[in-house]
Tab-separated table of C-alpha atoms in Angstrom:
chain	number	residue	atom	x	y	z
A	107	UNK	CA	-0.082	0.060	-0.059
A	108	UNK	CA	1.380	3.307	-0.859
A	109	UNK	CA	2.425	5.993	1.869
A	110	UNK	CA	1.408	9.484	1.316
A	111	UNK	CA	4.543	11.529	0.615
A	112	UNK	CA	4.147	14.396	3.224
A	113	UNK	CA	3.995	11.936	6.126
A	114	UNK	CA	6.728	12.073	8.661
A	115	UNK	CA	5.526	8.559	10.397
A	116	UNK	CA	4.721	8.436	13.991
A	117	UNK	CA	1.727	7.349	15.825
A	118	UNK	CA	-0.624	9.874	16.724
A	119	UNK	CA	-3.185	10.007	19.958
A	120	UNK	CA	-6.920	8.826	20.178
A	121	UNK	CA	-8.971	8.977	17.176
A	122	UNK	CA	-11.542	11.619	16.550
A	123	UNK	CA	-10.276	13.767	19.305
A	124	UNK	CA	-10.662	17.786	18.754
A	125	UNK	CA	-8.208	20.066	20.875
A	126	UNK	CA	-8.536	23.756	20.932
A	127	UNK	CA	-4.903	24.934	20.824
A	128	UNK	CA	-5.278	28.698	20.314
A	129	UNK	CA	-3.633	29.280	23.663
A	130	UNK	CA	-0.905	26.902	22.759
A	131	UNK	CA	-0.339	28.617	19.414
A	132	UNK	CA	-0.096	32.198	21.065
A	133	UNK	CA	2.710	30.765	23.266
A	134	UNK	CA	4.897	29.714	20.259
A	135	UNK	CA	7.782	32.255	19.743
A	136	UNK	CA	5.534	35.495	19.901
A	137	UNK	CA	8.492	37.579	18.480
A	138	UNK	CA	8.612	35.267	15.214
A	139	UNK	CA	4.805	36.570	14.324
A	140	UNK	CA	5.034	40.201	15.958
A	141	UNK	CA	2.013	41.218	14.066
A	142	UNK	CA	-0.367	38.048	15.007
A	143	UNK	CA	0.828	38.304	18.527
A	144	UNK	CA	-0.143	41.896	19.009
A	145	UNK	CA	-3.692	42.030	17.060
A	146	UNK	CA	-6.711	42.071	19.197
A	147	UNK	CA	-8.996	38.869	19.184
A	148	UNK	CA	-12.663	38.874	18.235
A	149	UNK	CA	-15.333	36.676	16.753
A	150	UNK	CA	-16.732	35.926	13.312
A	151	UNK	CA	-20.021	34.490	13.049
A	152	UNK	CA	-20.085	34.051	9.255
A	153	UNK	CA	-17.760	33.513	6.402
A	154	UNK	CA	-18.184	37.000	5.493
A	155	UNK	CA	-17.626	39.233	8.550
A	156	UNK	CA	-18.820	42.709	8.742
A	157	UNK	CA	-18.391	45.743	11.100
A	158	UNK	CA	-19.532	49.497	10.990
A	159	UNK	CA	-17.215	52.405	10.831
A	160	UNK	CA	-18.183	56.124	11.815
A	161	UNK	CA	-16.405	59.355	11.313
A	162	UNK	CA	-16.747	62.806	12.800
A	163	UNK	CA	-17.639	65.668	10.226
A	164	UNK	CA	-15.112	68.121	9.166
A	165	UNK	CA	-16.496	70.920	11.218
A	166	UNK	CA	-15.152	74.482	10.877
A	167	UNK	CA	-15.389	77.272	13.243
A	168	UNK	CA	-15.428	79.821	10.642
A	169	UNK	CA	-18.790	81.612	10.353
A	170	UNK	CA	-20.250	79.379	13.345
A	171	UNK	CA	-21.380	82.201	15.324
A	172	UNK	CA	-24.991	82.082	16.070
A	173	UNK	CA	-27.636	85.038	16.265
A	174	UNK	CA	-29.000	85.803	19.736
A	175	UNK	CA	-32.603	84.386	19.713
A	176	UNK	CA	-32.073	82.585	16.504
A	177	UNK	CA	-33.798	79.254	15.839
A	178	UNK	CA	-31.991	76.246	15.804
A	179	UNK	CA	-29.925	75.271	12.688
A	180	UNK	CA	-30.593	71.874	11.441
A	181	UNK	CA	-27.582	69.604	10.779
A	182	UNK	CA	-27.309	66.196	9.543
A	183	UNK	CA	-24.750	63.838	11.065
A	184	UNK	CA	-23.004	61.459	8.772
A	185	UNK	CA	-24.223	57.949	8.396
A	186	UNK	CA	-22.284	55.020	9.388
A	187	UNK	CA	-20.592	52.835	6.630
A	188	UNK	CA	-20.237	49.070	6.577
A	189	UNK	CA	-17.075	47.178	5.942
A	190	UNK	CA	-16.191	43.512	5.970
A	191	UNK	CA	-13.553	40.866	5.071
A	192	UNK	CA	-13.944	37.119	4.261
A	193	UNK	CA	-12.794	34.544	6.572
A	194	UNK	CA	-9.642	32.265	5.231
A	195	UNK	CA	-9.428	28.679	6.227
A	196	UNK	CA	-5.422	27.848	7.272
A	197	UNK	CA	-4.555	24.084	7.406
A	198	UNK	CA	-1.285	22.292	8.220
A	199	UNK	CA	-1.293	18.573	7.957
A	200	UNK	CA	1.359	16.079	9.360
A	201	UNK	CA	1.749	12.309	9.999
A	202	UNK	CA	3.715	9.806	11.879
A	203	UNK	CA	3.993	5.934	11.777
A	204	UNK	CA	3.141	3.769	14.920
A	205	UNK	CA	6.918	2.721	14.859
A	206	UNK	CA	8.241	6.224	14.934
A	207	UNK	CA	6.053	6.925	18.162
A	208	UNK	CA	7.118	3.977	19.955
A	209	UNK	CA	10.757	3.693	19.428
A	210	UNK	CA	13.011	5.671	21.948
A	211	UNK	CA	14.159	9.245	21.033
A	212	UNK	CA	16.875	11.414	22.239
A	213	UNK	CA	15.510	14.403	24.337
A	214	UNK	CA	11.805	13.291	23.406
A	215	UNK	CA	9.113	11.851	25.270
A	216	UNK	CA	6.844	11.926	22.317
A	217	UNK	CA	7.470	12.286	18.602
A	218	UNK	CA	3.750	13.174	17.973
A	219	UNK	CA	3.905	16.095	20.559
A	220	UNK	CA	7.186	17.470	19.127
A	221	UNK	CA	5.752	17.443	15.639
A	222	UNK	CA	2.456	18.935	17.022
A	223	UNK	CA	4.504	21.928	18.357
A	224	UNK	CA	6.269	22.375	15.011
A	225	UNK	CA	3.135	22.009	13.303
A	226	UNK	CA	1.801	24.875	15.387
A	227	UNK	CA	4.845	27.327	14.845
A	228	UNK	CA	4.405	26.756	11.011
A	229	UNK	CA	0.731	27.398	11.130
A	230	UNK	CA	1.385	30.425	13.048
A	231	UNK	CA	4.022	31.598	10.789
A	232	UNK	CA	1.583	31.233	7.939
A	233	UNK	CA	-1.075	33.185	9.554
A	234	UNK	CA	1.538	36.114	9.828
A	235	UNK	CA	2.207	35.930	6.503
A	236	UNK	CA	-1.429	35.847	5.401
A	237	UNK	CA	-2.537	38.822	7.494
A	238	UNK	CA	0.300	40.912	6.248
A	239	UNK	CA	0.368	40.008	2.530
A	240	UNK	CA	-3.161	38.277	1.506
A	241	UNK	CA	-5.080	39.952	-1.311
A	242	UNK	CA	-9.053	39.741	-1.366
A	243	UNK	CA	-11.004	36.960	-3.022
A	244	UNK	CA	-14.393	35.586	-2.450
A	245	UNK	CA	-15.387	32.097	-3.568
A	246	UNK	CA	-17.959	32.048	-6.276
A	247	UNK	CA	-20.049	28.563	-6.298
A	248	UNK	CA	-20.304	26.647	-9.542
A	249	UNK	CA	-23.561	25.503	-10.922
A	250	UNK	CA	-23.414	22.640	-8.488
A	251	UNK	CA	-22.928	25.386	-5.506
A	252	UNK	CA	-19.698	24.094	-4.822
A	253	UNK	CA	-16.668	26.534	-4.463
A	254	UNK	CA	-14.177	26.834	-7.329
A	255	UNK	CA	-11.679	28.831	-5.414
A	256	UNK	CA	-10.598	29.253	-1.955
A	257	UNK	CA	-11.525	32.522	-0.063
A	258	UNK	CA	-8.727	34.969	0.879
A	259	UNK	CA	-8.775	37.491	3.100
A	260	UNK	CA	-7.636	41.032	2.755
A	261	UNK	CA	-4.289	41.630	4.504
A	262	UNK	CA	-2.939	44.552	6.075
A	263	UNK	CA	-1.327	46.082	2.972
A	264	UNK	CA	-4.301	45.356	0.715
A	265	UNK	CA	-6.816	47.164	3.379
A	266	UNK	CA	-4.573	50.148	3.712
A	267	UNK	CA	-5.664	52.631	0.841
A	268	UNK	CA	-5.877	55.945	2.197
A	269	UNK	CA	-2.389	56.635	3.393
A	270	UNK	CA	0.258	55.398	1.169
A	271	UNK	CA	3.724	56.742	0.182
A	272	UNK	CA	5.284	54.993	-2.785
A	273	UNK	CA	8.870	55.182	-3.872
A	274	UNK	CA	10.422	54.167	-6.941
A	275	UNK	CA	11.830	51.048	-6.139
A	276	UNK	CA	15.622	50.341	-5.596
A	277	UNK	CA	16.626	54.006	-5.702
A	278	UNK	CA	14.208	55.312	-3.022
A	279	UNK	CA	16.052	54.617	0.364
A	280	UNK	CA	13.695	55.279	3.182
A	281	UNK	CA	14.676	58.612	4.967
A	282	UNK	CA	13.737	60.174	8.012
A	283	UNK	CA	11.662	63.014	5.906
A	284	UNK	CA	9.809	60.456	4.246
A	285	UNK	CA	9.032	58.424	7.319
A	286	UNK	CA	7.530	62.039	8.891
A	287	UNK	CA	5.759	62.593	5.614
A	288	UNK	CA	4.042	59.124	5.925
A	289	UNK	CA	3.023	60.248	9.689
A	290	UNK	CA	1.797	63.608	8.772
A	291	UNK	CA	-0.285	61.935	5.995
A	292	UNK	CA	-2.059	59.709	8.725
A	293	UNK	CA	-2.636	62.571	10.848
A	294	UNK	CA	-4.377	64.754	8.369
A	295	UNK	CA	-6.543	61.942	6.826
A	296	UNK	CA	-7.467	60.002	9.868
A	297	UNK	CA	-8.948	60.497	13.420
A	298	UNK	CA	-6.761	58.276	15.395
A	299	UNK	CA	-2.765	57.925	16.289
A	300	UNK	CA	-0.540	55.380	14.898
A	301	UNK	CA	1.586	53.684	17.577
A	302	UNK	CA	3.769	51.032	15.840
A	303	UNK	CA	5.695	50.390	12.740
A	304	UNK	CA	6.625	46.877	11.496
A	305	UNK	CA	9.664	46.838	9.452
A	306	UNK	CA	12.020	44.200	7.864
A	307	UNK	CA	15.746	43.809	8.625
A	308	UNK	CA	17.015	46.427	6.120
A	309	UNK	CA	14.272	49.132	6.953
A	310	UNK	CA	14.610	48.509	10.378
A	311	UNK	CA	18.354	49.725	10.178
A	312	UNK	CA	17.450	52.657	7.987
A	313	UNK	CA	15.103	53.859	10.866
A	314	UNK	CA	17.833	53.216	13.363
A	315	UNK	CA	20.179	55.189	11.379
A	316	UNK	CA	17.937	58.395	11.389
A	317	UNK	CA	20.238	61.059	12.307
A	318	UNK	CA	17.966	63.262	14.473
A	319	UNK	CA	17.888	62.951	18.357
A	320	UNK	CA	14.133	61.502	17.997
A	321	UNK	CA	15.261	57.893	18.105
A	322	UNK	CA	15.195	56.057	21.440
A	323	UNK	CA	16.245	52.623	22.168
A	324	UNK	CA	14.088	50.623	24.873
A	325	UNK	CA	14.915	47.271	26.563
A	326	UNK	CA	11.460	45.767	26.501
A	327	UNK	CA	12.546	42.843	29.123
A	328	UNK	CA	14.362	45.112	31.655
A	329	UNK	CA	17.608	43.217	31.471
A	330	UNK	CA	21.318	43.906	31.211
A	331	UNK	CA	21.460	42.276	27.668
A	332	UNK	CA	19.545	44.041	25.177
A	333	UNK	CA	17.124	41.381	23.920
A	334	UNK	CA	13.818	42.315	22.091
A	335	UNK	CA	15.115	45.979	21.494
A	336	UNK	CA	12.636	48.285	19.906
A	337	UNK	CA	13.380	51.529	18.624
A	338	UNK	CA	10.935	54.289	19.812
A	339	UNK	CA	10.695	57.068	17.414
A	340	UNK	CA	9.451	60.285	19.022
A	341	UNK	CA	7.987	62.345	16.224
A	342	UNK	CA	5.535	65.492	15.997
A	343	UNK	CA	2.820	63.196	15.760
A	344	UNK	CA	3.355	60.745	18.465
A	345	UNK	CA	5.671	58.085	19.599
A	346	UNK	CA	6.159	55.336	17.024
A	347	UNK	CA	7.532	51.778	18.178
A	348	UNK	CA	9.389	49.970	15.580
A	349	UNK	CA	9.309	46.174	15.618
A	350	UNK	CA	11.203	43.889	13.487
A	351	UNK	CA	9.149	41.381	11.303
A	352	UNK	CA	11.223	38.967	9.075
A	353	UNK	CA	7.897	38.133	7.060
A	354	UNK	CA	7.281	41.738	5.511
A	355	UNK	CA	7.994	42.336	1.840
A	356	UNK	CA	11.482	43.736	1.608
A	357	UNK	CA	10.446	47.215	-0.026
A	358	UNK	CA	7.143	47.747	2.196
A	359	UNK	CA	6.573	48.997	5.646
A	360	UNK	CA	3.219	49.485	7.572
A	361	UNK	CA	2.494	51.895	10.095
A	362	UNK	CA	-0.323	51.041	12.185
A	363	UNK	CA	-2.854	52.093	14.951
A	364	UNK	CA	-3.146	48.851	16.577
A	365	UNK	CA	-6.526	49.667	18.211
A	366	UNK	CA	-7.995	49.390	14.744
A	367	UNK	CA	-6.584	45.789	13.700
A	368	UNK	CA	-8.110	42.409	15.064
A	369	UNK	CA	-7.967	38.740	14.110
A	370	UNK	CA	-11.539	37.743	14.130
A	371	UNK	CA	-12.032	33.556	14.433
A	372	UNK	CA	-14.727	31.874	12.860
A	373	UNK	CA	-13.165	28.619	14.026
A	374	UNK	CA	-10.408	28.887	16.191
A	375	UNK	CA	-7.309	26.623	15.682
A	376	UNK	CA	-7.892	23.113	16.552
A	377	UNK	CA	-6.463	19.432	15.901
A	378	UNK	CA	-8.451	17.112	13.802
A	379	UNK	CA	-7.344	13.339	13.706
A	380	UNK	CA	-7.488	12.015	10.246
A	381	UNK	CA	-8.576	8.737	9.236
A	382	UNK	CA	-6.072	5.583	10.240
A	383	UNK	CA	-4.234	4.733	6.999
A	384	UNK	CA	-2.702	1.189	8.237
A	385	UNK	CA	0.088	1.641	10.473
A	386	UNK	CA	0.288	5.354	10.313
A	387	UNK	CA	-1.883	8.276	11.334
A	388	UNK	CA	-2.284	11.846	10.337
A	389	UNK	CA	-3.307	15.029	12.098
A	390	UNK	CA	-4.456	18.271	10.753
A	391	UNK	CA	-4.490	21.906	12.453
A	392	UNK	CA	-7.414	23.846	11.185
A	393	UNK	CA	-8.554	27.440	11.607
A	394	UNK	CA	-10.602	29.957	10.076
A	395	UNK	CA	-10.404	33.591	10.539
A	396	UNK	CA	-10.160	37.159	8.977
A	397	UNK	CA	-8.637	40.329	9.642
A	398	UNK	CA	-10.891	43.323	10.897
A	399	UNK	CA	-9.729	46.739	9.723
A	400	UNK	CA	-11.833	48.864	11.741
A	401	UNK	CA	-10.352	52.138	10.391
A	402	UNK	CA	-7.638	52.046	7.977
A	403	UNK	CA	-7.206	55.866	7.534
A	404	UNK	CA	-5.471	55.740	11.095
A	405	UNK	CA	-2.881	53.510	9.476
A	406	UNK	CA	-0.450	54.010	6.693
A	407	UNK	CA	2.169	52.380	4.497
A	408	UNK	CA	5.228	53.034	2.647
A	409	UNK	CA	5.823	50.891	-0.321
A	410	UNK	CA	8.441	50.692	-3.191
A	411	UNK	CA	11.295	51.149	-0.801
A	412	UNK	CA	15.052	50.254	-1.741
A	413	UNK	CA	15.941	47.081	-0.132
A	414	UNK	CA	19.536	47.186	-0.110
Protein backbone atom coordinates (compact mmCIF):
# COMPACT_ATOMS: atom_id res chain seq x y z
CA UNK A 1 0.00 0.00 0.00
CA UNK A 2 1.33 3.43 -0.93
CA UNK A 3 2.44 5.86 1.78
CA UNK A 4 1.52 9.53 1.41
CA UNK A 5 4.64 11.53 0.63
CA UNK A 6 4.13 14.24 3.26
CA UNK A 7 4.00 11.80 6.19
CA UNK A 8 6.81 12.01 8.74
CA UNK A 9 5.56 8.70 10.21
CA UNK A 10 4.86 8.58 13.94
CA UNK A 11 1.75 7.32 15.73
CA UNK A 12 -0.82 9.88 16.83
CA UNK A 13 -3.31 10.16 19.69
CA UNK A 14 -6.91 9.08 20.31
CA UNK A 15 -9.00 8.89 17.15
CA UNK A 16 -11.55 11.64 16.61
CA UNK A 17 -10.18 13.97 19.30
CA UNK A 18 -10.55 17.71 18.70
CA UNK A 19 -8.33 20.00 20.72
CA UNK A 20 -8.63 23.78 21.04
CA UNK A 21 -5.03 24.92 20.75
CA UNK A 22 -5.33 28.70 20.34
CA UNK A 23 -3.69 29.27 23.73
CA UNK A 24 -0.85 26.93 22.81
CA UNK A 25 -0.29 28.59 19.45
CA UNK A 26 -0.11 32.06 20.98
CA UNK A 27 2.70 30.84 23.25
CA UNK A 28 4.92 29.69 20.38
CA UNK A 29 7.70 32.25 19.80
CA UNK A 30 5.61 35.45 19.90
CA UNK A 31 8.44 37.54 18.42
CA UNK A 32 8.53 35.26 15.35
CA UNK A 33 5.04 36.57 14.52
CA UNK A 34 5.02 40.12 15.92
CA UNK A 35 1.88 41.25 14.08
CA UNK A 36 -0.25 38.23 14.97
CA UNK A 37 0.96 38.36 18.58
CA UNK A 38 -0.14 41.99 18.92
CA UNK A 39 -3.53 41.86 17.20
CA UNK A 40 -6.67 41.98 19.29
CA UNK A 41 -8.87 38.88 19.12
CA UNK A 42 -12.58 38.96 18.29
CA UNK A 43 -15.20 36.53 16.99
CA UNK A 44 -16.64 36.14 13.50
CA UNK A 45 -20.06 34.57 13.00
CA UNK A 46 -20.04 33.96 9.25
CA UNK A 47 -17.75 33.49 6.30
CA UNK A 48 -18.19 37.19 5.49
CA UNK A 49 -17.45 39.23 8.61
CA UNK A 50 -18.78 42.80 8.76
CA UNK A 51 -18.46 45.81 11.05
CA UNK A 52 -19.55 49.46 11.06
CA UNK A 53 -17.31 52.50 10.70
CA UNK A 54 -18.20 56.01 11.79
CA UNK A 55 -16.34 59.31 11.40
CA UNK A 56 -16.63 62.81 12.79
CA UNK A 57 -17.60 65.44 10.24
CA UNK A 58 -15.00 67.98 9.22
CA UNK A 59 -16.48 70.82 11.26
CA UNK A 60 -15.28 74.40 11.03
CA UNK A 61 -15.45 77.32 13.40
CA UNK A 62 -15.50 79.86 10.57
CA UNK A 63 -18.85 81.64 10.45
CA UNK A 64 -20.20 79.47 13.26
CA UNK A 65 -21.38 82.32 15.47
CA UNK A 66 -25.12 82.14 16.18
CA UNK A 67 -27.52 85.06 16.40
CA UNK A 68 -29.10 85.79 19.72
CA UNK A 69 -32.56 84.28 19.77
CA UNK A 70 -32.02 82.48 16.45
CA UNK A 71 -33.86 79.25 15.66
CA UNK A 72 -31.89 76.04 15.93
CA UNK A 73 -30.02 75.32 12.72
CA UNK A 74 -30.64 71.91 11.26
CA UNK A 75 -27.62 69.68 10.83
CA UNK A 76 -27.41 66.17 9.53
CA UNK A 77 -24.85 63.84 11.04
CA UNK A 78 -22.92 61.53 8.75
CA UNK A 79 -24.16 57.97 8.32
CA UNK A 80 -22.16 54.96 9.39
CA UNK A 81 -20.53 52.87 6.67
CA UNK A 82 -20.28 49.09 6.52
CA UNK A 83 -17.03 47.25 5.90
CA UNK A 84 -16.15 43.58 5.84
CA UNK A 85 -13.66 40.84 5.09
CA UNK A 86 -13.96 37.16 4.23
CA UNK A 87 -12.87 34.34 6.49
CA UNK A 88 -9.92 32.32 5.24
CA UNK A 89 -9.26 28.69 6.10
CA UNK A 90 -5.66 27.82 6.94
CA UNK A 91 -4.55 24.25 7.58
CA UNK A 92 -1.38 22.29 8.20
CA UNK A 93 -1.23 18.48 8.05
CA UNK A 94 1.42 16.14 9.41
CA UNK A 95 1.64 12.38 9.93
CA UNK A 96 3.66 9.81 11.87
CA UNK A 97 3.95 6.03 11.91
CA UNK A 98 3.29 3.79 14.89
CA UNK A 99 6.92 2.70 14.95
CA UNK A 100 8.22 6.26 15.02
CA UNK A 101 6.10 7.05 18.07
CA UNK A 102 7.08 3.83 19.84
CA UNK A 103 10.87 3.96 19.48
CA UNK A 104 13.06 5.76 22.01
CA UNK A 105 14.06 9.29 21.04
CA UNK A 106 16.89 11.44 22.34
CA UNK A 107 15.41 14.38 24.26
CA UNK A 108 11.80 13.51 23.41
CA UNK A 109 9.01 11.84 25.35
CA UNK A 110 6.72 11.80 22.32
CA UNK A 111 7.50 12.31 18.65
CA UNK A 112 3.87 13.25 18.06
CA UNK A 113 3.96 16.04 20.65
CA UNK A 114 7.20 17.35 19.16
CA UNK A 115 5.79 17.39 15.63
CA UNK A 116 2.57 19.00 16.86
CA UNK A 117 4.55 21.85 18.39
CA UNK A 118 6.44 22.31 15.12
CA UNK A 119 3.17 22.28 13.18
CA UNK A 120 1.68 24.96 15.46
CA UNK A 121 4.69 27.18 14.85
CA UNK A 122 4.45 26.69 11.09
CA UNK A 123 0.72 27.46 11.12
CA UNK A 124 1.34 30.61 13.13
CA UNK A 125 3.97 31.80 10.64
CA UNK A 126 1.55 31.07 7.80
CA UNK A 127 -1.06 33.24 9.52
CA UNK A 128 1.45 36.07 9.97
CA UNK A 129 2.27 36.06 6.26
CA UNK A 130 -1.40 35.88 5.27
CA UNK A 131 -2.45 38.72 7.59
CA UNK A 132 0.26 40.91 6.11
CA UNK A 133 0.22 40.09 2.42
CA UNK A 134 -3.02 38.37 1.41
CA UNK A 135 -5.24 39.91 -1.27
CA UNK A 136 -9.03 39.68 -1.18
CA UNK A 137 -10.82 36.89 -3.02
CA UNK A 138 -14.36 35.65 -2.39
CA UNK A 139 -15.32 32.17 -3.52
CA UNK A 140 -17.91 31.93 -6.30
CA UNK A 141 -19.88 28.66 -6.44
CA UNK A 142 -20.28 26.70 -9.65
CA UNK A 143 -23.57 25.34 -11.03
CA UNK A 144 -23.47 22.59 -8.39
CA UNK A 145 -23.14 25.21 -5.61
CA UNK A 146 -19.60 24.09 -4.87
CA UNK A 147 -16.72 26.52 -4.35
CA UNK A 148 -14.33 26.76 -7.29
CA UNK A 149 -11.62 28.77 -5.50
CA UNK A 150 -10.57 29.29 -1.90
CA UNK A 151 -11.58 32.43 0.00
CA UNK A 152 -8.71 34.81 0.70
CA UNK A 153 -8.87 37.56 3.33
CA UNK A 154 -7.78 41.14 2.76
CA UNK A 155 -4.43 41.58 4.51
CA UNK A 156 -2.80 44.65 6.05
CA UNK A 157 -1.22 45.98 2.87
CA UNK A 158 -4.35 45.46 0.77
CA UNK A 159 -6.56 47.05 3.45
CA UNK A 160 -4.56 50.29 3.71
CA UNK A 161 -5.60 52.53 0.81
CA UNK A 162 -5.88 56.07 2.22
CA UNK A 163 -2.38 56.87 3.46
CA UNK A 164 0.27 55.56 1.06
CA UNK A 165 3.77 56.77 0.29
CA UNK A 166 5.25 55.06 -2.76
CA UNK A 167 8.93 55.10 -3.63
CA UNK A 168 10.57 54.35 -6.94
CA UNK A 169 11.90 50.92 -6.08
CA UNK A 170 15.63 50.30 -5.82
CA UNK A 171 16.66 53.97 -5.87
CA UNK A 172 14.29 55.17 -3.12
CA UNK A 173 15.79 54.53 0.30
CA UNK A 174 13.68 55.24 3.37
CA UNK A 175 14.59 58.59 4.90
CA UNK A 176 13.52 60.34 8.07
CA UNK A 177 11.72 62.97 6.00
CA UNK A 178 9.77 60.30 4.12
CA UNK A 179 8.87 58.60 7.40
CA UNK A 180 7.58 61.86 8.87
CA UNK A 181 5.70 62.67 5.66
CA UNK A 182 3.81 59.40 6.05
CA UNK A 183 3.01 60.18 9.70
CA UNK A 184 1.76 63.63 8.71
CA UNK A 185 -0.45 62.15 5.99
CA UNK A 186 -2.00 59.77 8.53
CA UNK A 187 -2.55 62.65 10.95
CA UNK A 188 -4.30 64.77 8.32
CA UNK A 189 -6.52 62.01 6.89
CA UNK A 190 -7.35 59.96 9.99
CA UNK A 191 -8.87 60.60 13.39
CA UNK A 192 -6.60 58.33 15.41
CA UNK A 193 -2.92 58.01 16.21
CA UNK A 194 -0.58 55.34 14.83
CA UNK A 195 1.66 53.79 17.45
CA UNK A 196 3.69 51.00 15.84
CA UNK A 197 5.72 50.40 12.71
CA UNK A 198 6.62 46.91 11.48
CA UNK A 199 9.84 46.73 9.50
CA UNK A 200 12.02 44.04 7.96
CA UNK A 201 15.74 43.91 8.58
CA UNK A 202 16.86 46.54 6.08
CA UNK A 203 14.11 49.07 6.80
CA UNK A 204 14.65 48.59 10.54
CA UNK A 205 18.31 49.53 10.07
CA UNK A 206 17.28 52.59 8.07
CA UNK A 207 15.04 53.79 10.91
CA UNK A 208 17.73 53.07 13.50
CA UNK A 209 20.16 55.21 11.49
CA UNK A 210 17.98 58.34 11.44
CA UNK A 211 20.32 61.19 12.32
CA UNK A 212 18.01 63.22 14.57
CA UNK A 213 17.74 62.92 18.35
CA UNK A 214 14.21 61.47 18.08
CA UNK A 215 15.31 57.82 18.10
CA UNK A 216 15.27 56.06 21.47
CA UNK A 217 16.38 52.51 22.27
CA UNK A 218 14.26 50.62 24.79
CA UNK A 219 15.02 47.28 26.45
CA UNK A 220 11.55 45.72 26.68
CA UNK A 221 12.64 42.97 29.09
CA UNK A 222 14.48 45.22 31.56
CA UNK A 223 17.61 43.08 31.49
CA UNK A 224 21.29 43.92 31.23
CA UNK A 225 21.42 42.25 27.84
CA UNK A 226 19.52 44.08 25.10
CA UNK A 227 16.94 41.53 23.95
CA UNK A 228 13.84 42.29 21.90
CA UNK A 229 15.09 45.86 21.59
CA UNK A 230 12.54 48.19 20.01
CA UNK A 231 13.33 51.55 18.48
CA UNK A 232 10.97 54.20 19.78
CA UNK A 233 10.74 57.18 17.46
CA UNK A 234 9.40 60.38 19.01
CA UNK A 235 7.81 62.28 16.13
CA UNK A 236 5.74 65.46 15.93
CA UNK A 237 2.73 63.16 15.54
CA UNK A 238 3.31 60.84 18.47
CA UNK A 239 5.71 58.12 19.59
CA UNK A 240 6.09 55.21 17.16
CA UNK A 241 7.52 51.86 18.28
CA UNK A 242 9.37 50.02 15.52
CA UNK A 243 9.23 46.22 15.61
CA UNK A 244 11.25 43.81 13.50
CA UNK A 245 9.19 41.44 11.33
CA UNK A 246 11.00 39.03 9.02
CA UNK A 247 7.86 38.18 7.02
CA UNK A 248 7.30 41.62 5.51
CA UNK A 249 7.93 42.31 1.82
CA UNK A 250 11.42 43.79 1.61
CA UNK A 251 10.35 47.10 0.10
CA UNK A 252 7.15 47.70 2.07
CA UNK A 253 6.46 48.92 5.61
CA UNK A 254 3.16 49.45 7.49
CA UNK A 255 2.61 52.04 10.24
CA UNK A 256 -0.44 51.01 12.26
CA UNK A 257 -2.84 52.21 14.90
CA UNK A 258 -3.08 48.81 16.60
CA UNK A 259 -6.47 49.51 18.21
CA UNK A 260 -8.00 49.39 14.72
CA UNK A 261 -6.77 45.89 13.82
CA UNK A 262 -8.06 42.55 15.13
CA UNK A 263 -8.05 38.93 14.11
CA UNK A 264 -11.62 37.57 14.14
CA UNK A 265 -11.91 33.78 14.46
CA UNK A 266 -14.79 31.88 12.92
CA UNK A 267 -13.07 28.66 14.03
CA UNK A 268 -10.24 28.86 16.52
CA UNK A 269 -7.28 26.57 15.80
CA UNK A 270 -7.94 22.94 16.65
CA UNK A 271 -6.37 19.55 15.93
CA UNK A 272 -8.42 17.15 13.82
CA UNK A 273 -7.31 13.53 13.75
CA UNK A 274 -7.59 12.12 10.24
CA UNK A 275 -8.53 8.57 9.29
CA UNK A 276 -6.14 5.73 10.10
CA UNK A 277 -4.20 4.52 7.04
CA UNK A 278 -2.67 1.25 8.17
CA UNK A 279 0.22 1.65 10.58
CA UNK A 280 0.18 5.42 10.28
CA UNK A 281 -2.02 8.28 11.27
CA UNK A 282 -2.28 11.91 10.30
CA UNK A 283 -3.44 15.01 12.13
CA UNK A 284 -4.49 18.35 10.71
CA UNK A 285 -4.46 21.75 12.42
CA UNK A 286 -7.38 23.82 11.13
CA UNK A 287 -8.40 27.41 11.71
CA UNK A 288 -10.70 29.90 9.99
CA UNK A 289 -10.36 33.63 10.59
CA UNK A 290 -10.28 37.07 9.03
CA UNK A 291 -8.67 40.46 9.60
CA UNK A 292 -10.74 43.32 11.01
CA UNK A 293 -9.54 46.69 9.72
CA UNK A 294 -11.83 49.00 11.68
CA UNK A 295 -10.49 52.32 10.39
CA UNK A 296 -7.65 51.97 7.93
CA UNK A 297 -7.29 55.75 7.57
CA UNK A 298 -5.64 55.80 11.02
CA UNK A 299 -2.79 53.73 9.57
CA UNK A 300 -0.51 54.01 6.56
CA UNK A 301 2.11 52.23 4.49
CA UNK A 302 5.29 52.97 2.59
CA UNK A 303 5.87 50.88 -0.54
CA UNK A 304 8.47 50.61 -3.28
CA UNK A 305 11.39 51.29 -0.93
CA UNK A 306 14.99 50.35 -1.65
CA UNK A 307 15.91 46.97 -0.19
CA UNK A 308 19.71 47.20 -0.08
